[in-house]
Coordinates of C-alpha atoms and ligand atoms in Angstrom, one line a residue:
M324 CA 10.4 -31.3 12.7
Q325 CA 7.0 -30.1 14.2
Y326 CA 5.0 -27.9 12.3
I327 CA 3.0 -25.7 15.5
N328 CA 0.6 -23.0 14.4
A329 CA 1.5 -24.0 10.8
E330 CA -2.0 -25.0 9.3
I331 CA -1.6 -22.2 6.7
T332 CA 1.5 -23.2 4.7
Q333 CA 0.7 -26.7 5.4
S334 CA -2.6 -26.6 3.7
N335 CA -0.9 -25.3 0.5
R336 CA 2.2 -27.0 0.9
F337 CA 4.8 -24.2 0.9
Y338 CA 7.6 -25.5 1.2
G339 CA 7.1 -28.1 -1.2
N340 CA 10.0 -30.8 -1.0
T341 CA 11.5 -29.1 2.0
N342 CA 11.0 -27.9 5.1
P343 CA 12.3 -25.0 7.1
Y344 CA 14.7 -26.2 8.7
E345 CA 16.3 -28.0 6.0
L346 CA 16.4 -24.3 4.0
I347 CA 17.9 -22.4 6.6
E348 CA 20.7 -24.9 7.3
Q349 CA 21.3 -24.4 3.2
Y350 CA 20.3 -21.1 2.9
G351 CA 20.8 -19.3 6.2
S352 CA 18.7 -17.0 8.7
P353 CA 16.6 -14.9 8.0
L354 CA 15.8 -16.3 4.9
Y355 CA 12.9 -15.0 2.6
V356 CA 10.9 -17.9 1.1
Y357 CA 8.8 -17.7 -2.2
N358 CA 6.5 -20.3 -4.0
E359 CA 6.5 -20.0 -7.9
K360 CA 2.7 -22.1 -7.6
I361 CA 1.2 -19.3 -5.7
F362 CA 2.9 -16.5 -7.5
R363 CA 1.6 -17.9 -10.8
Q364 CA -1.7 -18.6 -9.5
R365 CA -1.9 -14.6 -8.3
C366 CA -0.5 -13.7 -11.5
R367 CA -3.7 -15.7 -13.2
E368 CA -5.8 -14.5 -10.8
M369 CA -5.3 -11.1 -11.9
K370 CA -5.5 -11.3 -15.4
T371 CA -8.7 -13.1 -15.2
F372 CA -10.8 -11.5 -12.9
I373 CA -12.1 -8.5 -14.9
P374 CA -14.7 -10.1 -17.6
Y375 CA -13.2 -7.5 -20.4
P376 CA -10.8 -8.0 -23.4
K377 CA -8.2 -5.4 -23.6
I378 CA -6.8 -6.0 -19.9
S379 CA -3.5 -5.3 -19.3
V380 CA -2.3 -6.4 -15.9
N381 CA 1.0 -4.4 -15.0
Y382 CA 2.7 -6.0 -11.9
S383 CA 4.0 -3.4 -9.8
V384 CA 7.4 -4.4 -9.2
K385 CA 8.4 -2.1 -6.3
A386 CA 6.4 -4.8 -4.4
N387 CA 9.0 -7.3 -5.1
N388 CA 11.7 -6.7 -7.6
N389 CA 13.4 -9.8 -7.5
L390 CA 14.5 -10.7 -11.1
Q391 CA 13.5 -14.4 -11.4
L392 CA 10.1 -13.3 -9.8
L393 CA 9.7 -10.8 -12.2
K394 CA 10.8 -13.3 -15.7
I395 CA 7.9 -15.5 -13.8
A396 CA 5.6 -12.6 -14.5
R397 CA 6.5 -11.9 -17.8
E398 CA 6.0 -15.6 -19.0
E399 CA 2.5 -15.6 -17.1
G400 CA 1.9 -12.6 -20.0
L401 CA 1.9 -9.5 -17.6
N402 CA 3.5 -6.4 -18.1
V403 CA 5.0 -3.8 -15.3
D404 CA 5.0 -0.3 -13.9
A405 CA 8.2 1.4 -12.7
M406 CA 8.7 4.1 -10.3
S407 CA 12.3 4.5 -11.3
P408 CA 15.0 4.2 -13.4
G409 CA 16.4 1.4 -11.4
E410 CA 12.8 -0.4 -11.6
I411 CA 13.0 0.2 -15.6
Y412 CA 16.8 -1.5 -15.5
F413 CA 15.5 -4.9 -13.6
E414 CA 12.7 -5.0 -16.3
L415 CA 14.8 -4.6 -19.0
E416 CA 16.8 -7.1 -17.5
A417 CA 14.3 -9.6 -16.9
G418 CA 13.3 -9.3 -20.5
F419 CA 10.4 -7.0 -20.3
K420 CA 9.9 -4.7 -24.0
P421 CA 10.0 -1.2 -23.4
E422 CA 6.0 -0.9 -24.7
Q423 CA 5.1 -3.6 -21.6
I424 CA 6.9 -0.8 -19.1
L425 CA 5.1 1.9 -17.7
F426 CA 7.1 5.0 -16.0
I427 CA 5.0 5.9 -13.5
C428 CA 7.2 8.8 -12.0
N429 CA 6.7 11.0 -8.9
N430 CA 9.3 14.4 -8.8
V431 CA 11.9 12.9 -11.1
S432 CA 14.8 15.1 -12.9
K433 CA 14.6 15.6 -16.3
E434 CA 18.0 13.1 -17.0
E435 CA 15.5 10.6 -15.1
M436 CA 12.6 11.0 -17.8
Q437 CA 15.3 11.0 -20.5
F438 CA 16.5 7.9 -19.5
A439 CA 12.8 5.9 -19.8
I440 CA 12.8 8.8 -23.4
D441 CA 15.5 7.1 -24.7
R442 CA 14.3 3.7 -23.9
N443 CA 11.0 4.5 -25.9
I444 CA 9.4 3.5 -22.5
T445 CA 6.2 5.8 -21.5
I446 CA 6.2 8.1 -18.6
S447 CA 3.2 9.5 -17.0
V448 CA 4.3 12.4 -15.2
D449 CA 2.0 13.7 -11.5
S450 CA 2.1 17.3 -11.7
L451 CA 1.9 20.4 -13.9
S452 CA 5.7 21.2 -13.1
Q453 CA 6.6 17.7 -14.8
L454 CA 4.7 18.0 -17.6
E455 CA 5.9 21.2 -18.4
Q456 CA 9.4 20.0 -17.8
F457 CA 8.5 16.9 -20.5
G458 CA 7.7 19.1 -22.8
Q459 CA 10.6 21.3 -22.7
I460 CA 13.0 18.0 -23.1
N461 CA 10.5 16.0 -25.5
P462 CA 8.5 18.3 -27.6
G463 CA 6.1 16.6 -29.4
G464 CA 6.3 13.6 -27.4
S465 CA 3.6 11.1 -26.0
V466 CA 2.9 11.0 -22.7
A467 CA 0.7 10.0 -19.7
I468 CA -0.9 12.2 -16.7
R469 CA -1.7 10.7 -13.1
F470 CA -4.8 12.3 -11.8
N471 CA -5.9 12.2 -8.0
P472 CA -9.3 10.9 -8.4
G473 CA -10.4 12.6 -4.9
V474 CA -11.0 9.2 -3.4
G475 CA -8.5 7.2 -1.7
A476 CA -7.9 3.5 0.0
G477 CA -5.3 2.0 2.2
H478 CA -4.3 0.0 5.4
S479 CA -2.3 3.3 6.6
Q480 CA -2.5 6.7 6.3
K481 CA 1.2 6.8 5.2
V482 CA 0.0 4.6 1.8
I483 CA -3.3 6.4 0.7
T484 CA -2.3 8.1 -2.7
A485 CA -5.2 10.1 -3.7
G486 CA -7.8 12.3 -2.3
K487 CA -6.6 15.0 0.0
G488 CA -3.6 15.2 2.2
T489 CA -1.4 13.4 -0.5
K490 CA 1.3 14.7 -2.9
F491 CA 0.3 12.0 -5.5
G492 CA -1.6 13.1 -9.0
V493 CA -2.6 16.5 -10.7
D494 CA -6.2 17.6 -9.4
T495 CA -8.7 17.8 -12.1
S496 CA -9.3 21.2 -11.4
F497 CA -5.8 21.9 -13.3
L498 CA -8.0 20.4 -16.4
P499 CA -7.3 23.5 -18.2
E500 CA -3.5 24.0 -17.7
V501 CA -3.1 20.4 -18.6
K502 CA -4.6 20.8 -22.4
E503 CA -2.7 24.2 -22.5
I504 CA 0.8 22.5 -21.7
L505 CA -0.2 20.1 -23.7
K506 CA -1.0 22.0 -26.7
K507 CA 2.0 24.4 -25.6
Y508 CA 4.7 21.3 -26.9
H509 CA 2.4 19.3 -29.0
L510 CA 2.0 16.4 -26.5
K511 CA 0.5 13.3 -27.0
L512 CA -1.9 12.4 -24.4
V513 CA -1.9 9.0 -24.3
G514 CA -2.9 7.6 -21.5
I515 CA -4.0 8.5 -17.9
N516 CA -3.8 6.8 -14.7
Q517 CA -4.4 7.2 -10.9
H518 CA -3.7 4.7 -7.7
I519 CA -5.9 5.2 -4.9
G520 CA -3.8 3.3 -2.3
S521 CA -2.3 0.5 -0.9
L522 CA -4.6 -2.9 0.4
F523 CA -8.3 -2.5 0.1
L524 CA -10.6 -5.7 0.6
E525 CA -13.8 -4.1 -0.2
G526 CA -14.1 -2.6 -3.4
S527 CA -16.0 0.4 -3.2
A528 CA -13.7 3.1 -3.4
Y529 CA -12.1 1.6 -6.3
L530 CA -15.2 1.7 -8.2
E531 CA -15.9 5.0 -7.6
A532 CA -12.3 6.2 -8.6
V533 CA -12.7 4.2 -11.7
K534 CA -15.7 6.2 -12.6
S535 CA -14.2 9.5 -11.4
L536 CA -11.0 8.2 -13.8
L537 CA -13.3 7.5 -16.5
S538 CA -14.9 11.1 -16.5
V539 CA -11.3 12.8 -16.9
A540 CA -10.7 10.1 -19.6
S541 CA -13.8 11.3 -21.7
Q542 CA -12.1 15.0 -21.8
F543 CA -9.8 13.4 -24.1
E544 CA -10.1 12.6 -27.3
N545 CA -7.7 10.2 -28.3
L546 CA -6.5 8.2 -25.4
E547 CA -4.4 4.7 -25.7
F548 CA -5.5 3.9 -22.4
V549 CA -6.7 4.3 -18.6
D550 CA -4.5 2.5 -15.8
F551 CA -6.9 2.5 -12.9
G552 CA -3.8 1.7 -10.3
G553 CA -3.0 -1.4 -7.7
G554 CA -4.2 -1.8 -4.3
F555 CA -6.0 -5.2 -4.3
G556 CA -5.4 -6.5 -0.9
I557 CA -4.7 -9.6 0.5
P558 CA -6.2 -10.8 4.1
Y559 CA -3.1 -10.7 6.5
K560 CA -5.1 -12.2 9.3
K561 CA -5.8 -15.7 7.8
Q562 CA -5.2 -17.6 11.4
E563 CA -8.6 -15.4 12.4
N564 CA -10.1 -16.3 9.0
Q565 CA -10.4 -13.4 7.6
D566 CA -12.3 -12.6 4.6
R567 CA -10.4 -12.7 0.8
L568 CA -11.1 -9.4 -1.7
D569 CA -14.1 -11.0 -3.7
L570 CA -12.5 -10.6 -6.7
S571 CA -15.3 -11.7 -9.2
K572 CA -17.2 -9.4 -7.8
L573 CA -15.2 -6.5 -8.1
G574 CA -14.5 -7.8 -11.2
E575 CA -17.9 -7.4 -13.2
E576 CA -18.9 -4.6 -11.7
I577 CA -15.1 -3.1 -13.2
A578 CA -16.4 -4.7 -16.3
A579 CA -19.9 -3.3 -16.6
I580 CA -18.2 0.3 -16.1
L581 CA -16.4 -0.4 -18.9
H582 CA -18.4 -1.7 -21.4
D583 CA -20.8 1.3 -20.8
W584 CA -18.0 4.1 -21.0
T585 CA -16.3 2.4 -23.9
A586 CA -20.1 2.6 -25.9
S587 CA -19.7 6.3 -25.3
Y588 CA -16.0 7.1 -25.9
G589 CA -16.8 5.3 -29.4
K590 CA -12.8 3.9 -29.4
K591 CA -12.1 0.3 -27.5
I592 CA -8.8 1.2 -25.5
T593 CA -6.6 -0.6 -23.2
F594 CA -7.7 -0.4 -19.5
K595 CA -4.7 -1.2 -17.1
I596 CA -4.4 -2.3 -13.6
E597 CA -1.3 -2.2 -11.2
P598 CA -1.4 -4.8 -8.6
G599 CA 2.0 -5.5 -6.6
R600 CA 1.0 -7.2 -3.2
Y601 CA -1.8 -9.3 -4.2
I602 CA 0.6 -10.7 -6.9
S603 CA 3.5 -11.4 -4.5
A604 CA 2.7 -10.9 -0.8
E605 CA 1.0 -14.5 0.0
A606 CA 3.6 -16.3 -1.9
G607 CA 6.5 -15.2 0.7
V608 CA 7.6 -16.3 3.8
L609 CA 10.2 -15.0 5.7
L610 CA 11.8 -17.4 8.0
G611 CA 13.9 -16.5 11.4
T612 CA 15.4 -18.1 14.5
V613 CA 14.8 -17.7 17.9
H614 CA 17.9 -17.0 19.7
A615 CA 16.9 -16.1 23.0
V616 CA 13.3 -16.1 25.2
K617 CA 12.9 -13.7 28.0
I618 CA 10.9 -11.7 30.6
N619 CA 11.4 -8.2 31.2
H620 CA 9.2 -6.3 33.7
Q621 CA 6.8 -9.6 33.1
D622 CA 6.2 -8.9 29.4
K623 CA 7.6 -11.8 27.7
Y624 CA 9.9 -11.4 24.8
I625 CA 11.1 -13.8 21.6
G626 CA 14.6 -12.3 20.6
T627 CA 15.2 -13.2 16.8
D628 CA 16.9 -12.5 14.2
L629 CA 14.3 -10.6 12.5
G630 CA 15.0 -7.2 13.0
F631 CA 13.1 -4.1 11.2
N632 CA 16.4 -4.4 9.2
V633 CA 14.8 -7.2 7.3
L634 CA 11.0 -6.9 7.7
I635 CA 10.0 -3.1 8.4
R636 CA 5.9 -3.3 7.7
P637 CA 5.3 -4.3 11.5
V638 CA 7.0 -1.3 12.6
M639 CA 6.3 1.4 10.1
Y640 CA 2.6 0.6 9.4
D641 CA 1.8 -1.2 12.4
S642 CA 1.4 -4.0 10.4
H643 CA 0.1 -7.5 10.9
H644 CA 1.8 -10.5 9.9
D645 CA 0.6 -13.9 11.0
I646 CA 3.3 -16.0 13.0
E647 CA 3.6 -19.7 12.6
I648 CA 6.5 -21.7 14.9
Y649 CA 8.2 -24.8 13.7
R650 CA 10.3 -27.0 15.5
N651 CA 13.3 -29.2 15.1
N652 CA 12.4 -31.6 18.3
D653 CA 9.7 -33.3 20.3
T654 CA 9.3 -30.4 23.3
P655 CA 5.5 -29.8 23.0
S656 CA 4.0 -26.2 23.5
S657 CA 1.7 -27.4 26.4
R658 CA 0.2 -23.4 27.0
K659 CA -0.3 -20.1 25.0
E660 CA 0.8 -17.0 26.1
I661 CA 1.1 -13.7 25.1
V662 CA 4.5 -12.7 23.7
T663 CA 6.3 -9.7 21.7
I664 CA 8.5 -11.0 19.0
V665 CA 11.5 -8.9 18.5
G666 CA 14.5 -8.5 16.3
N667 CA 18.4 -7.9 16.9
I668 CA 18.5 -4.2 16.4
C669 CA 19.5 -1.6 18.8
E670 CA 15.7 0.0 19.4
T671 CA 13.1 -0.6 21.3
G672 CA 10.7 -0.2 18.6
D673 CA 12.1 -3.4 16.9
Y674 CA 9.3 -5.6 16.9
I675 CA 8.1 -7.8 14.1
A676 CA 4.6 -9.2 16.2
K677 CA 3.5 -7.3 19.5
E678 CA 1.4 -8.8 22.1
R679 CA 0.3 -12.0 20.3
L680 CA -1.3 -15.3 22.0
L681 CA 1.0 -17.8 20.5
P682 CA 1.8 -21.4 21.6
E683 CA 4.5 -21.3 23.8
I684 CA 8.1 -20.8 21.8
F685 CA 11.6 -22.0 22.6
E686 CA 15.0 -20.8 21.8
G687 CA 16.5 -22.7 18.2
D688 CA 12.6 -22.5 16.9
I689 CA 11.7 -21.1 14.1
I690 CA 9.3 -18.4 12.9
G691 CA 7.6 -18.3 9.9
V692 CA 6.2 -14.6 9.3
L693 CA 3.3 -15.1 6.8
D694 CA 2.4 -13.5 3.9
A695 CA 5.7 -11.4 3.7
G696 CA 6.5 -11.6 -0.2
A697 CA 5.5 -7.7 -0.7
Y698 CA 7.1 -4.7 0.8
G699 CA 9.7 -7.4 2.5
I700 CA 13.0 -7.7 1.0
V701 CA 12.7 -4.6 -0.9
M702 CA 12.4 -2.2 2.0
S703 CA 15.2 -4.4 4.0
S704 CA 18.6 -2.3 4.5
N705 CA 21.7 -3.1 5.8
Y706 CA 20.7 -1.1 9.4
N707 CA 23.1 -1.6 12.1
N708 CA 25.5 -3.3 8.9
R709 CA 23.5 -6.4 9.1
L710 CA 23.1 -8.5 6.4
R711 CA 19.9 -8.8 4.1
P712 CA 19.1 -12.1 3.9
A713 CA 18.8 -14.8 0.8
E714 CA 16.2 -15.5 -1.4
V715 CA 15.2 -19.1 -2.2
L716 CA 12.1 -20.0 -4.7
I717 CA 10.1 -23.3 -4.0
K718 CA 9.8 -24.4 -7.4
E719 CA 6.8 -25.6 -8.9
N720 CA 8.2 -29.2 -8.7
G721 CA 9.0 -28.5 -4.9
D722 CA 12.6 -28.0 -5.2
P723 CA 14.1 -24.9 -3.6
M724 CA 16.4 -22.7 -5.5
L725 CA 18.8 -19.8 -4.7
V726 CA 17.1 -16.8 -6.5
R727 CA 19.3 -14.0 -4.6
R728 CA 22.3 -14.7 -2.4
R729 CA 22.3 -13.2 0.9
D730 CA 24.7 -9.9 1.4
T731 CA 28.3 -10.7 2.3
F732 CA 30.8 -8.2 4.4
E733 CA 32.2 -7.5 1.2
D734 CA 29.2 -6.1 0.1
L735 CA 29.0 -3.4 2.8
I736 CA 32.3 -2.4 2.2
R737 CA 32.4 -2.3 -1.7
F738 CA 31.1 1.4 -1.9
Y739 CA 34.6 2.3 0.2
K740 CA 36.9 0.6 -1.8
Ligands
LLP2008 N1 0.7 1.5 -8.8 C1 1.2 2.7 -8.0 C2 1.7 3.9 -8.6 C3 2.0 2.4 -6.8 O1 2.2 3.9 -6.3 C4 1.6 1.6 -6.1 C5 2.0 1.1 -4.9 C6 1.2 0.3 -6.8 C7 0.6 0.4 -7.9 C8 0.8 -0.9 -6.4 O2 0.4 -1.1 -4.8 P1 -0.5 -2.3 -4.3 O3 -0.8 -3.3 -5.6 O4 1.0 -3.0 -4.0 O5 -1.0 -2.3 -2.9 N2 4.9 -0.5 1.4 C9 3.6 0.1 1.9 C10 3.0 -0.2 0.5 C11 3.2 1.2 -0.3 C12 2.8 0.6 -2.0 C13 3.0 2.0 -2.4 N3 2.4 2.0 -4.0 C14 3.3 -1.4 2.5 O6 4.3 -2.2 2.9 O7 2.2 -1.9 2.7

């Protein structure tokens, strides 16, 4: 087998004792492949980069909720956040205890709040209306509140979740109203949180938001935690040597702020962070097969089974994922050319990589879409009645293990029966 344009996965021995062809042969195409070593490594980096004793890393499972990965995150000593009762259900199933889960909800029903209350899971509400509703169903209870610190960051307008122009968090100008509702229902405010957005590679906005949230925290006496959210970015353009986020510098800077603030607050509380992408993105590669190569009005298209039902990020956010090529014969790629890699869905917007300069690709090649472990399978769908791919984990000993089977036609029809 030839690895073409594949320095990234070769340098970290991503496929362990196997290779993309064997994997596809055994588990079908397309296929999500995860690497346990990398996943664990990222968990550990998140656990240690802030040199401060009371840090809780809450893995944001919306990035990848594969049960096996959740169990590994738990083994690594991480806690979790949840966005929905469905995520809570998975987290409990993976063995997390209720006190390890923070339900950061947005516009949920009273029934959904009750689902968490019944299981002793702390809820963070994100509007005055939801705080009021929480008070009505759980007077005297403990609650957390999500604030909007006024600073946002992220790779696309669609994922910036603080500042102006976003639905998230309570605007801090409503602090008097917050206090009034807390008093009215005898609620105990145990924590406050924020999430400024997803994917920053430079820490200044996060630091500014940390300071801003701590100034809100200072206004409440008995907090148990302050949660600064996730958003820690990864370099999606590794083939162009894009720099990594400087975690050790950011960690030092955060710790300095925390030490100062704790001295003035007079009580040691827990600080939480909520990384999703940082932990799972680089631990995943999406494999697909080239079924057709064609030229349409001078443009070259590589036709694969990687439709946007499998990975929607390129279509939804114009996101870049590096591409590798694997070939099961000796044919050389004698030149580079500009190609657009497309899927098998009946929409023109169905692409995975647009106008890329890549070594020549042929029918039968396998395409590796890098950094696909976050917001990949979780955002996949059955559009066009396509089957969602299987997920395979390359274990620490290098052997593959099926961690979620591929959909079947039976799965597609089950709700009609
Ligand atoms: N905490 C909260 C409250 C969040 O809403 C999110 C992500 C996170 C933590 C984790 O953010 P991360 O560390 O993964 O950046 N589908 C988009 C990303 C959406 C992020 C949604 N919220 C994408 O594919 O880029």
